[in-house]
Coordinates of C-alpha atoms in Angstrom, one line a residue:
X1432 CA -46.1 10.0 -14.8
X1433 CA -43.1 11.0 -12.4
X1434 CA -42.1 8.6 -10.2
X1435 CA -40.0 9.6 -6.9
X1436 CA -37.6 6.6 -6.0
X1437 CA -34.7 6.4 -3.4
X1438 CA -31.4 5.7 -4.8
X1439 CA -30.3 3.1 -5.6
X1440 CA -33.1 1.8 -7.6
X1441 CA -31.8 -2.1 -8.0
X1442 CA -31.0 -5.1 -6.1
X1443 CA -27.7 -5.8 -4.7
X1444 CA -26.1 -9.6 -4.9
X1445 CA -23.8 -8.5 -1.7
X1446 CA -24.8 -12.3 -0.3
X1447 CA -25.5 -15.7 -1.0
X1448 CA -29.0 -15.6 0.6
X1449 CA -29.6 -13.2 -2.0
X1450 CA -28.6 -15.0 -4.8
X1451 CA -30.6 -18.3 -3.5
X1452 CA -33.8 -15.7 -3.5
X1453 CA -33.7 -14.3 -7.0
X1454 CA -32.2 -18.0 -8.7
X1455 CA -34.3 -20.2 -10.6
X1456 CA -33.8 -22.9 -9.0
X1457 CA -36.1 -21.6 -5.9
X1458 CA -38.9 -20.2 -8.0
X1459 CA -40.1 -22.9 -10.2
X1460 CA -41.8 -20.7 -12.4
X1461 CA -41.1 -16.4 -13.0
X1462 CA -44.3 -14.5 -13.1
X1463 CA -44.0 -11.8 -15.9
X1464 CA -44.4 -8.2 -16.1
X1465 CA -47.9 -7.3 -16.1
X1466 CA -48.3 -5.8 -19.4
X1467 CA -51.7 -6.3 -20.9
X1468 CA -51.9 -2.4 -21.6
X1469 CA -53.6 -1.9 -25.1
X1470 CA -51.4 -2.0 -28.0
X1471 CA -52.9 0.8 -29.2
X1472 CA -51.9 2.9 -26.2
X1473 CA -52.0 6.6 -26.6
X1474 CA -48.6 6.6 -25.3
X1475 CA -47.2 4.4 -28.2
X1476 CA -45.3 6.4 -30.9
X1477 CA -45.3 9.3 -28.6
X1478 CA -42.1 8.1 -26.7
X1479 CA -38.0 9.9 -27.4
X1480 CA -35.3 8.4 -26.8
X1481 CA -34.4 5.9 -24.3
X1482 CA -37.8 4.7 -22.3
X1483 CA -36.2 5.2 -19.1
X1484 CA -34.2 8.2 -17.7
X1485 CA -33.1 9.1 -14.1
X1486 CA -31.8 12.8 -13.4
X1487 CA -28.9 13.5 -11.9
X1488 CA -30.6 14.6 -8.6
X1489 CA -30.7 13.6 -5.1
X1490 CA -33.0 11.8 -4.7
X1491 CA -32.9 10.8 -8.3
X1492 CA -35.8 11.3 -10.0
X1493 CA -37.4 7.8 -12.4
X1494 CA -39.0 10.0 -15.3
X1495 CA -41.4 7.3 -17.5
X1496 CA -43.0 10.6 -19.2
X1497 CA -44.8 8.9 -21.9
X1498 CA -45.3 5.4 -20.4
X1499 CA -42.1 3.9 -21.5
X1500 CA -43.9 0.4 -22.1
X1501 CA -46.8 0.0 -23.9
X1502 CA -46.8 -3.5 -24.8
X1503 CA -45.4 -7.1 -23.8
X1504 CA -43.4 -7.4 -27.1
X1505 CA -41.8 -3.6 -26.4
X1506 CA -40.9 -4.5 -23.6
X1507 CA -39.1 -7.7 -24.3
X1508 CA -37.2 -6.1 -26.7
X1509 CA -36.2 -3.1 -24.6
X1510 CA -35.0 -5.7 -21.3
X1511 CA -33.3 -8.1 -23.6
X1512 CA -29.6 -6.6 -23.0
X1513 CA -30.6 -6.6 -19.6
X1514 CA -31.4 -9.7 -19.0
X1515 CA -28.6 -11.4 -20.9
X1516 CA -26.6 -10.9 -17.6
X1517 CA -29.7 -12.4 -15.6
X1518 CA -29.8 -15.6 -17.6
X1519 CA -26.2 -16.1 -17.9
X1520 CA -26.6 -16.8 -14.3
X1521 CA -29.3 -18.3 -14.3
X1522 CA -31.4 -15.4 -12.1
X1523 CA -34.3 -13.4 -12.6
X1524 CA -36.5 -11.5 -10.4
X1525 CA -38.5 -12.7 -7.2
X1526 CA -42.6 -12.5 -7.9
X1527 CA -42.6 -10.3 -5.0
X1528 CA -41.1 -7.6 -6.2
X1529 CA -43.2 -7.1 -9.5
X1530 CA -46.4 -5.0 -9.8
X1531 CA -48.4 -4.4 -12.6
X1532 CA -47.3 -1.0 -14.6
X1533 CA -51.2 0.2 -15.5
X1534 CA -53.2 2.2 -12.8
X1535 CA -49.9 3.8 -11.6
X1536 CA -50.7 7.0 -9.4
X1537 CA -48.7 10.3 -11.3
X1538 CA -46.6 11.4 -8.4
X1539 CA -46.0 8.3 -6.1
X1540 CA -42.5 7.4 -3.7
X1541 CA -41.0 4.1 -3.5
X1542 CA -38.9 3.4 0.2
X1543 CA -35.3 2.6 -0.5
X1544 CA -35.5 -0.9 -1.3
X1545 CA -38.9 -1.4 -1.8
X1546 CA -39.9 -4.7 -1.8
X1547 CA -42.8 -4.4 -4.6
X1548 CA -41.0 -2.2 -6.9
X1549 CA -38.5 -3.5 -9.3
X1550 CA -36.4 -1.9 -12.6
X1551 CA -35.5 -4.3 -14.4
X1552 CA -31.3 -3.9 -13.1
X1553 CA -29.9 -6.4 -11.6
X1554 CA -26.2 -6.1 -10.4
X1555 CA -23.7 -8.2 -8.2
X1556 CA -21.1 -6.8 -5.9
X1557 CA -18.1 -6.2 -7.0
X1558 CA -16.4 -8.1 -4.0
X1559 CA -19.2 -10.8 -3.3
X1560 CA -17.0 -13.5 -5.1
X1561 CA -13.3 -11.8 -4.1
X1562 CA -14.8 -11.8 -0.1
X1563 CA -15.8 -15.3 -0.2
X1564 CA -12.9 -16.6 -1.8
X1565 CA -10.8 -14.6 0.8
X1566 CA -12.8 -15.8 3.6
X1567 CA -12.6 -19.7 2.8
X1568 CA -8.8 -19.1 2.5
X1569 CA -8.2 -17.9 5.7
X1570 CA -10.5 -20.3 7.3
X1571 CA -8.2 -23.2 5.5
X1572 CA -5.0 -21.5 6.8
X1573 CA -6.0 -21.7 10.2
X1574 CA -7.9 -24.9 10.1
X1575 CA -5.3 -26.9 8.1
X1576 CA -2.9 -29.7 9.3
X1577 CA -0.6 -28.8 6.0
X1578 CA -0.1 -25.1 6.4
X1579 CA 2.9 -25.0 4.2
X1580 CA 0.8 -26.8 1.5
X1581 CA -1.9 -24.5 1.5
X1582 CA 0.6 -21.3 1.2
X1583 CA 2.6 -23.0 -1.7
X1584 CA -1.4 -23.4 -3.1
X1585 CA -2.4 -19.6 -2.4
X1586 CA 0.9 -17.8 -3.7
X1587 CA -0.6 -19.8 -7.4
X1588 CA -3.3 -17.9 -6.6
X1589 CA -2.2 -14.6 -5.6
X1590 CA -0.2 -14.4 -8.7
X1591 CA -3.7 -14.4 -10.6
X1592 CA -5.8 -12.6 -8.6
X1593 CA -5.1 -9.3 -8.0
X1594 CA -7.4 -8.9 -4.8
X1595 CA -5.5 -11.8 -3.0
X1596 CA -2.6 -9.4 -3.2
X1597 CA -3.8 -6.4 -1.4
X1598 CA -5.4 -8.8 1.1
X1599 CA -3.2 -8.1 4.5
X1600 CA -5.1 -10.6 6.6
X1601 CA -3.9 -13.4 4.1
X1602 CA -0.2 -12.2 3.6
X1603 CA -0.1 -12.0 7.2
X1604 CA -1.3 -15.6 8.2
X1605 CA 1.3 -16.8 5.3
X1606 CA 3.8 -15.5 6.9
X1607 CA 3.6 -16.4 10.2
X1608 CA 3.2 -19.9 9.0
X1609 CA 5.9 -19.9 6.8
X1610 CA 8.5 -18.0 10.1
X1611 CA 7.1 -20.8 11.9
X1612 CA 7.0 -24.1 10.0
X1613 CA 8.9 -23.4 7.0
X1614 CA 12.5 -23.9 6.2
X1615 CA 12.7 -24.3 2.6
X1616 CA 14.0 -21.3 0.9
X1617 CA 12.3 -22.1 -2.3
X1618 CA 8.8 -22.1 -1.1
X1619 CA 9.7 -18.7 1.2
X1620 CA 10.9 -16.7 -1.7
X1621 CA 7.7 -18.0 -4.2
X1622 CA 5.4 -16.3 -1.8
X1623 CA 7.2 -13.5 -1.2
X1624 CA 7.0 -12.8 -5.2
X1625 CA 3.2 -13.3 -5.2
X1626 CA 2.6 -10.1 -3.4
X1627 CA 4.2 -6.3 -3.4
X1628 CA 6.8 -7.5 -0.7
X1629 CA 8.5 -3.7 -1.6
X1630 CA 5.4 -2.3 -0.1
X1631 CA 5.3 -4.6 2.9
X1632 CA 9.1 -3.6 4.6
X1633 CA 8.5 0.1 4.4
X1634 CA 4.8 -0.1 6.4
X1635 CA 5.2 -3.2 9.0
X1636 CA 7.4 -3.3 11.5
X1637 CA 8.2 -6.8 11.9
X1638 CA 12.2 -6.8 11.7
X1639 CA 12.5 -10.5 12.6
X1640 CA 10.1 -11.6 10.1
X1641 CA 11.9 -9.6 7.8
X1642 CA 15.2 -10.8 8.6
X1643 CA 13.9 -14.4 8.6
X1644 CA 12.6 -13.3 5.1
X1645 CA 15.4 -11.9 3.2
X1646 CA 17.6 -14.9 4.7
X1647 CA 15.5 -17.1 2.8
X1648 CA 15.3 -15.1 -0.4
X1649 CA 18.9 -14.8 -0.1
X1650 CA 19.8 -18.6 0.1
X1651 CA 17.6 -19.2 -2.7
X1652 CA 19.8 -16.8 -4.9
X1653 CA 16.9 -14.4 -6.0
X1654 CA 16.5 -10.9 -5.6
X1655 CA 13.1 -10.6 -4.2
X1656 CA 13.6 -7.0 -4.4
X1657 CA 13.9 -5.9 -7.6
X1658 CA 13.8 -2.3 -7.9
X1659 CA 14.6 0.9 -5.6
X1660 CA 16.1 -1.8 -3.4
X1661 CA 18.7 0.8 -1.5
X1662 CA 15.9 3.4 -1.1
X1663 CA 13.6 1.1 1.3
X1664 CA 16.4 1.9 4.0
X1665 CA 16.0 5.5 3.9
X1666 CA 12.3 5.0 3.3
X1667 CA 11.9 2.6 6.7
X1668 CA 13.4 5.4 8.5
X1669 CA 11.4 7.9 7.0
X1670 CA 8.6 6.1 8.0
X1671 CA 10.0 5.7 11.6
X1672 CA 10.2 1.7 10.8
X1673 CA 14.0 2.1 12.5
X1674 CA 14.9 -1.9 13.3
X1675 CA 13.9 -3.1 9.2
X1676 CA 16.6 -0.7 8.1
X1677 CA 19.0 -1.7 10.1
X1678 CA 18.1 -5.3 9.0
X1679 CA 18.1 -4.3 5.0
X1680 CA 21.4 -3.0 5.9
X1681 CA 22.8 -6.5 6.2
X1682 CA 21.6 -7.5 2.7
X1683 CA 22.5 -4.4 1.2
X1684 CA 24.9 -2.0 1.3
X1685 CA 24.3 1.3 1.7
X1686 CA 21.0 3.4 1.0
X1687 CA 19.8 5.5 -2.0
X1688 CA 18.8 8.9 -2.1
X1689 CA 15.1 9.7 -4.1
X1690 CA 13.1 13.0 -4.5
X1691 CA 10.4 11.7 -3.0
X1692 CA 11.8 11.0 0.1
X1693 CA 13.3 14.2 0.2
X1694 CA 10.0 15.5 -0.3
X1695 CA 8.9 13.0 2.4
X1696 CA 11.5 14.0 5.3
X1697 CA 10.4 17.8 4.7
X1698 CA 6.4 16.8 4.9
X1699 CA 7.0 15.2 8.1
X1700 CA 9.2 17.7 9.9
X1701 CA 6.9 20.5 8.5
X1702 CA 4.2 18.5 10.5
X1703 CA 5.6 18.9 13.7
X1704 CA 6.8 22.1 13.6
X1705 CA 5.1 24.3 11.3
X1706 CA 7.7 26.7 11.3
X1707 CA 9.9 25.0 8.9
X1708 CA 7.9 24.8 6.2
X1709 CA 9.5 23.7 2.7
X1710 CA 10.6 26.9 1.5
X1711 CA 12.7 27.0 4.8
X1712 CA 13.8 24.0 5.0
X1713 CA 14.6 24.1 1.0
X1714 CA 16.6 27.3 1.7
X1715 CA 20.2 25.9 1.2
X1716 CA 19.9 23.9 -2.2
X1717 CA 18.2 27.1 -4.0
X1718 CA 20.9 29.2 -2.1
X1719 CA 22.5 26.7 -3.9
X1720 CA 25.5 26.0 -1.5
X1721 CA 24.2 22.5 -0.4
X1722 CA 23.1 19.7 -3.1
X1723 CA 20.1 17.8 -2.3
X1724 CA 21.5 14.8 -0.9
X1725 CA 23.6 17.0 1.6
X1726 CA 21.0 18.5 2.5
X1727 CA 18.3 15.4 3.0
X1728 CA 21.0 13.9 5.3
X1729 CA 20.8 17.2 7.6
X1730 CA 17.0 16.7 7.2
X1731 CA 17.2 12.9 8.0
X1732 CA 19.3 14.1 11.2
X1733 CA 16.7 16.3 11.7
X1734 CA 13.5 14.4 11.7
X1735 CA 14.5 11.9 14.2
X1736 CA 15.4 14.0 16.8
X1737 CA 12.4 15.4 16.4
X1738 CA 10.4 12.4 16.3
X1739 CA 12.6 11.5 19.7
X1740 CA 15.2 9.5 19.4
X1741 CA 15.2 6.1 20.6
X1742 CA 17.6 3.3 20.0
X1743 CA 16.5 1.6 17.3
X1744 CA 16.8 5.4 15.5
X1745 CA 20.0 6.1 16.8
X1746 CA 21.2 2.3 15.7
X1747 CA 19.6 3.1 12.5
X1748 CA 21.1 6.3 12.2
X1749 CA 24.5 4.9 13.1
X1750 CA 24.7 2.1 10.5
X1751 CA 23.8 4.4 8.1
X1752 CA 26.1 7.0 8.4
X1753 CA 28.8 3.6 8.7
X1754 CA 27.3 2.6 5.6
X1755 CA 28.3 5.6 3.0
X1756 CA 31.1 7.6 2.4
X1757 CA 29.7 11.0 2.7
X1758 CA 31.6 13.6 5.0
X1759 CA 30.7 13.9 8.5
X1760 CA 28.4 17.1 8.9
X1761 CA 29.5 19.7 11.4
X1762 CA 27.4 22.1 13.5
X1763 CA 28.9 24.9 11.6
X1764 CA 26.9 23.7 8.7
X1765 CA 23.5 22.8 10.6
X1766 CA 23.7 26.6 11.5
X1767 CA 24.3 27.8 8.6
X1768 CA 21.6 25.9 7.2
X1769 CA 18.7 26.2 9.9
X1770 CA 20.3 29.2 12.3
X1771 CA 17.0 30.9 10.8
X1772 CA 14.3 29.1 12.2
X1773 CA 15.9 26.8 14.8
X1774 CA 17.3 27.8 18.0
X1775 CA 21.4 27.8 18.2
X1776 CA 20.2 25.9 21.7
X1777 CA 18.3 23.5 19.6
X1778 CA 21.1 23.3 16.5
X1779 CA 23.8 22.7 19.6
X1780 CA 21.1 19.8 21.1
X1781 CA 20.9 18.5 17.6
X1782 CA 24.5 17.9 17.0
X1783 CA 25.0 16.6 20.1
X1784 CA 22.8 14.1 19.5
X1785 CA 24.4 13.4 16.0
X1786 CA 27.9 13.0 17.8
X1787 CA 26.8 10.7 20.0
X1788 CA 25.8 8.5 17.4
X1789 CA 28.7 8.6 15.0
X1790 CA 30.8 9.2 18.1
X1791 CA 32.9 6.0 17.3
X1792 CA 34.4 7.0 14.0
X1793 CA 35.5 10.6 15.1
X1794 CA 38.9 11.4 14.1
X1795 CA 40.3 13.9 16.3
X1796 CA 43.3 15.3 13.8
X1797 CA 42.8 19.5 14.7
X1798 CA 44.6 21.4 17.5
X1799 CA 41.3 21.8 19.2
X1800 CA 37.8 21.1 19.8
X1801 CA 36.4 24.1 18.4
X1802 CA 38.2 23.8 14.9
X1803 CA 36.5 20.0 15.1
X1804 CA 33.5 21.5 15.1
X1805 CA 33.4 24.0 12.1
X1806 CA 35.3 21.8 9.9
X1807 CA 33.0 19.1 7.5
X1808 CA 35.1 16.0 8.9
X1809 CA 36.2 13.4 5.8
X1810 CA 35.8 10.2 6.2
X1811 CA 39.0 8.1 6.7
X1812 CA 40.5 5.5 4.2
X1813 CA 39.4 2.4 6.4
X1814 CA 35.7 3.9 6.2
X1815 CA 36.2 3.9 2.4
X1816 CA 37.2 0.3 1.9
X1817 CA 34.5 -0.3 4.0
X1818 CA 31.7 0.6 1.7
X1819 CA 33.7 -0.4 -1.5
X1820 CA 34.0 -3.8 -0.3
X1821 CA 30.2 -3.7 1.0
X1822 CA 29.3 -2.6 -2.5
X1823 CA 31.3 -5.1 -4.3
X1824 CA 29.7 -7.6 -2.5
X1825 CA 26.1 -6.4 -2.8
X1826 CA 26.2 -6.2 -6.2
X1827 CA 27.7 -9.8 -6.3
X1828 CA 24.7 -10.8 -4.1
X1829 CA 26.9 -11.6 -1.6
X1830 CA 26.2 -10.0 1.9
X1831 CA 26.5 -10.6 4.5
X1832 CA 27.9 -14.2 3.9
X1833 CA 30.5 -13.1 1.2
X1834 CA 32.0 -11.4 4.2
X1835 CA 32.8 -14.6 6.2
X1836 CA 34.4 -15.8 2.7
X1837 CA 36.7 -13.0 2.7
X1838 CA 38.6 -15.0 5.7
X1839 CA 39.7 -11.3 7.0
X1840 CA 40.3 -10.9 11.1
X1841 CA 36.9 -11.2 12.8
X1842 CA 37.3 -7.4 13.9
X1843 CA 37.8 -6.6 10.5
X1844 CA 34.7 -9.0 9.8
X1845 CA 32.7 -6.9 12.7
X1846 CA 33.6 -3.7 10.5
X1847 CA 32.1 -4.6 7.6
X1848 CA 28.9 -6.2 8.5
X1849 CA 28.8 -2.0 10.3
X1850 CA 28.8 -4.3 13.7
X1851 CA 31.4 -1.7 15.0

């Protein structure tokens, strides 16, 4: 006999209500299987392999070519794996959904779900336990009088439960009741290691929650961060999250440079103009007259005006540039770079832009302007004791306060903190 059923041939547990319908404790008593086929069926013996098989087509096919039961006792012995799960949880079928296996017409469809046709399979949702959990969570968090309490209870719990950690609904109510209510450091920095807090600077913009954040982890003398820290800076801006860099740039010194944001920066400028496409944009470091880094700061440069600057991008830009020790790039060297596929109206637009935002830390030291222009500007000795001192200090875990320890001039103080 063939049997034609809609997939998926079994009953979900995706609720409670379910799982009240199919318990013993509802049905007093579990009708079995009718299987008072003869013993002697013509089928018995005659069966290969496993008694049930469904092909792998849509809609799959239920093949019970030799009448894969042919008595009570078979059958017991074919469901008991099965059922193990069933009884371990104290469930078994509803009555309604069992029918009698003799008298079966040869070619007959079931609807998907049928509600008098049953295989033995009975499975629970994946996330009916991980849902509920998660919803009577944030109902406490919302409903409670000790808010603080409760997030001290769930980061316990996030630490062991995986699903907790992924769940943005939760990390969020936590912390806006810790920004709000919550002054001890200790309690802060335990929740902020429950969950991928990494993950959560380089996609939220919240830069107030964040500063609020790594104060706390600060004072409490843990590194909440524990790898990659100085590439989240150039990864916020990457992903156009301008005002958390320039707040990781007061806990940190200066960013890091990683392929994959290199490979990042080209993606998204590639995106909006189609024109520079990697093997353009590539072009200098395989010429190879331009290293990688060199070259992702032109890209950096690059991406933002494209995006449009704003200014949180040209602050961000700004404390990055006073942040590392790298020459200043010249127009000479965006043209030589890019005069390909961009404009020289665009390259001209471009630096522009870039002068305007380092503007303050020019050095003016040629005859004239046009000499300024071609030459890669070094950095000056102030700008180097600048990010030595910043380094010093981040590595010490000890910025920005270490800063004020320093007792230096408060313009001096200004300098470092990349304030001016």
């Amino acid at each position: 006999m063939m049997m034609e059923l809609m997939y998926p041939s079994y009953i979900d547990l995706d609720k409670a209500e379910n799982i009240v319908k199919y318990s013993f404790v509802v049905h007093k008593s579990v009708t079995c299987l009718d299987l008072s086929v003869c013993e002697y069926s013509v089928f018995k013996g005659r069966r290969q392999g496993h008694p049930l098989r469904i092909d792998k087509t849509f809609p799959p096919l239920i093949d019970w070519s030799n009448n894969f039961i042919s008595t009570e006792e078979d059958c017991r012995k074919s469901l008991t794996v099965e059922r193990q799960l069933w009884y371990a949880y104290h469930l078994d079928s509803s009555t309604k959904l069992e029918q009698s296996l003799r008298n079966v017409q040869s070619c007959q469809k079931r609807e998907y779900y049928s509600p008098s046709m049953f295989l033995s399979q009975l499975d629970t949702d994946y996330e009916l336990y991980e849902d509920s959990l998660s919803e009577m969570i944030i109902e406490t968090l919302k409903t409670s009088n000790q808010k603080v309490n409760c997030v001290r209870k769930v980061s316990k719990i996030m630490k062991k439960l995986v699903c907790l950690k992924k769940n943005f609904t939760i990390i969020s109510l936590c912390l806006d009741i810790l920004y709000e209510h919550c002054s001890d450091s200790n309690v802060v920095n335990d929740f902020l290691t429950a969950f991928n807090f990494q993950a959560w600077i380089v996609n939220i913009d919240r830069p107030k929650l964040l500063q609020y954040l790594l104060h706390h982890a600060n004072q409490a003398g843990h590194n909440v961060l524990v790898t990659d820290v100085h590439k989240l800076i150039n990864r916020c801006v990457t992903n156009h999250l301008f005002r958390n860099s320039t707040v990781l740039l007061k806990y940190y010194d200066a960013p890091g440079f990683s392929d994959s944001m290199y490979e990042d920066v080209i993606h998204h400028i590639a995106k909006r103009r189609p024109s520079l496409n990697d093997d353009v944009l590539t072009c200098p470091v395989k010429e190879g007259w331009l290293c990688k880094k060199r070259n992702f700061l032109m890209l950096q440069i690059l991406d933002i005006f494209f995006h449009g600057p704003t200014l949180s991008s040209k602050t961000a830009l700004s404390q990055i540039w006073k942040s590392i020790p790298d020459a200043f790039i010249s127009q000479e060297e965006l043209s030589r770079a890019y005069n390909k596929v961009v404009s020289p109206t665009d390259i001209e637009e471009i630096y522009t832009f870039y002068s305007s935002v380092i503007e303050e830390e020019k050095i003016y030291d040629f005859d004239d302007i046009e000499e300024y222009i071609k030459s890669c500007t070094p950095r000056s000795l102030k700008q180097t004791c600048r990010t030595t001192i910043r380094k010093s200090l981040s590595d010490n875990k000890q910025l920005p306060q270490g800063i004020q320890m320093l007792h230096l001039p408060r313009q001096l103080q200004s300098f470092l903190k990349l304030e001016i």
